[in-house]
mmCIF file of C-alpha atoms in Angstrom:
data_model
loop_
_atom_site.group_PDB
_atom_site.id
_atom_site.type_symbol
_atom_site.label_atom_id
_atom_site.label_comp_id
_atom_site.label_asym_id
_atom_site.label_seq_id
_atom_site.Cartn_x
_atom_site.Cartn_y
_atom_site.Cartn_z
ATOM 1 C CA MET A 7 -8.418 7.575 -1.274
ATOM 2 C CA LYS A 8 -12.334 6.896 -1.429
ATOM 3 C CA ASN A 9 -13.003 6.473 -5.128
ATOM 4 C CA GLU A 10 -9.562 7.533 -6.883
ATOM 5 C CA LEU A 11 -6.206 6.898 -5.575
ATOM 6 C CA ASP A 12 -3.597 9.502 -4.631
ATOM 7 C CA SER A 13 -0.809 7.684 -6.192
ATOM 8 C CA LYS A 14 1.885 10.301 -5.033
ATOM 9 C CA PHE A 15 0.366 9.388 -1.737
ATOM 10 C CA LEU A 16 0.795 5.805 -2.139
ATOM 11 C CA LEU A 17 4.398 6.203 -3.553
ATOM 12 C CA GLN A 18 5.290 7.985 -0.305
ATOM 13 C CA VAL A 19 3.922 5.249 1.906
ATOM 14 C CA PHE A 20 5.304 2.637 0.313
ATOM 15 C CA ASP A 21 8.752 4.169 0.833
ATOM 16 C CA LYS A 22 8.079 4.923 4.596
ATOM 17 C CA ILE A 23 7.200 1.101 4.586
ATOM 18 C CA ARG A 24 10.696 0.425 3.173
ATOM 19 C CA GLN A 25 12.221 2.950 4.849
ATOM 20 C CA HIS A 26 11.163 2.036 8.536
ATOM 21 C CA GLY A 27 9.694 -1.236 8.212
ATOM 22 C CA SER A 28 11.103 -4.924 9.151
ATOM 23 C CA LYS A 29 12.172 -6.532 5.603
ATOM 24 C CA ASN A 30 11.461 -10.204 5.280
ATOM 25 C CA ASP A 31 13.079 -11.722 1.930
ATOM 26 C CA GLU A 32 11.650 -8.728 -0.198
ATOM 27 C CA HIS A 33 8.509 -7.940 1.642
ATOM 28 C CA TYR A 34 8.153 -5.005 3.879
ATOM 29 C CA GLN A 35 6.215 -4.890 6.873
ATOM 30 C CA LEU A 36 5.312 -1.596 9.210
ATOM 31 C CA ASN A 37 2.562 -1.449 11.445
ATOM 32 C CA GLY A 38 0.229 -4.452 9.547
ATOM 33 C CA ILE A 39 0.563 -3.085 6.258
ATOM 34 C CA THR A 40 3.113 -5.197 3.808
ATOM 35 C CA ALA A 41 4.928 -3.784 0.703
ATOM 36 C CA TYR A 42 6.768 -5.142 -1.906
ATOM 37 C CA THR A 43 6.916 -5.428 -5.688
ATOM 38 C CA ASP A 44 6.929 -7.820 -8.324
ATOM 39 C CA LEU A 45 10.588 -8.803 -10.054
ATOM 40 C CA ASP A 46 10.841 -5.885 -12.285
ATOM 41 C CA GLY A 47 9.544 -3.593 -10.031
ATOM 42 C CA TYR A 48 7.104 -1.885 -12.121
ATOM 43 C CA THR A 49 4.125 -3.265 -9.942
ATOM 44 C CA LEU A 50 3.617 -2.522 -6.118
ATOM 45 C CA PHE A 51 1.984 -4.046 -3.903
ATOM 46 C CA VAL A 52 0.220 -3.103 -0.380
ATOM 47 C CA GLU A 53 -1.692 -5.081 1.310
ATOM 48 C CA ASP A 54 -2.711 -6.194 5.218
ATOM 49 C CA ALA A 55 -4.696 -9.238 6.138
ATOM 50 C CA ASN A 56 -7.949 -7.757 4.776
ATOM 51 C CA VAL A 57 -7.219 -5.688 1.860
ATOM 52 C CA LYS A 58 -4.954 -5.957 -0.955
ATOM 53 C CA LEU A 59 -3.743 -3.362 -3.052
ATOM 54 C CA GLN A 60 -2.026 -3.725 -6.742
ATOM 55 C CA PHE A 61 -0.969 -0.389 -8.270
ATOM 56 C CA GLY A 62 0.833 -0.562 -11.474
ATOM 57 C CA PHE A 63 2.558 1.262 -14.949
ATOM 58 C CA HIS A 64 0.478 4.271 -15.744
ATOM 59 C CA ASN A 65 -0.815 4.739 -12.341
ATOM 60 C CA GLN A 66 -3.502 1.791 -12.639
ATOM 61 C CA TYR A 67 -4.414 0.049 -9.801
ATOM 62 C CA HIS A 68 -6.701 -2.596 -7.988
ATOM 63 C CA PHE A 69 -8.334 -2.895 -4.660
ATOM 64 C CA ASP A 70 -9.350 -6.556 -3.014
ATOM 65 C CA TYR A 71 -11.333 -6.529 -0.363
ATOM 66 C CA ASP A 72 -14.122 -8.096 0.741
ATOM 67 C CA SER A 73 -15.826 -4.948 3.024
ATOM 68 C CA LYS A 74 -16.378 -1.413 3.365
ATOM 69 C CA ALA A 75 -14.672 -1.437 7.003
ATOM 70 C CA HIS A 76 -11.954 -3.405 6.038
ATOM 71 C CA PHE A 77 -10.937 -0.898 3.810
ATOM 72 C CA GLU A 78 -11.474 2.295 6.064
ATOM 73 C CA VAL A 79 -9.217 0.096 8.465
ATOM 74 C CA PHE A 80 -6.805 -0.567 5.459
ATOM 75 C CA GLU A 81 -7.029 3.595 4.676
ATOM 76 C CA LYS A 82 -6.761 4.470 8.065
ATOM 77 C CA ARG A 83 -3.264 2.414 8.581
ATOM 78 C CA LEU A 84 -1.799 3.754 5.590
ATOM 79 C CA MET A 85 -2.559 7.416 6.781
ATOM 80 C CA GLN A 86 -1.137 6.446 10.245
ATOM 81 C CA ILE A 87 2.204 5.375 8.198
ATOM 82 C CA ASP A 88 2.037 9.070 6.364
ATOM 83 C CA ARG A 89 1.683 10.968 9.035
ATOM 84 C CA GLU A 90 4.176 9.098 11.825
ATOM 85 C CA TYR A 91 7.227 8.647 9.701
#
């Protein structure tokens, strides 16, 4: 996930968060990561306190974060979820 987002990886992690995370309204949370979709379900949002990822139709995505260190922590959390669940 350094420069290019692996859409299959993200979809797997998103699904694991929904399956194993706690649900609050339409948001799911697991290991400090929150995952949810927009109303039509075409756009996924995966975020923690410092990084926001928007993943949409045709595999378009956008990261929003202030520092590389924040992104690296976020990336490690996603990989941890993928490994553990």
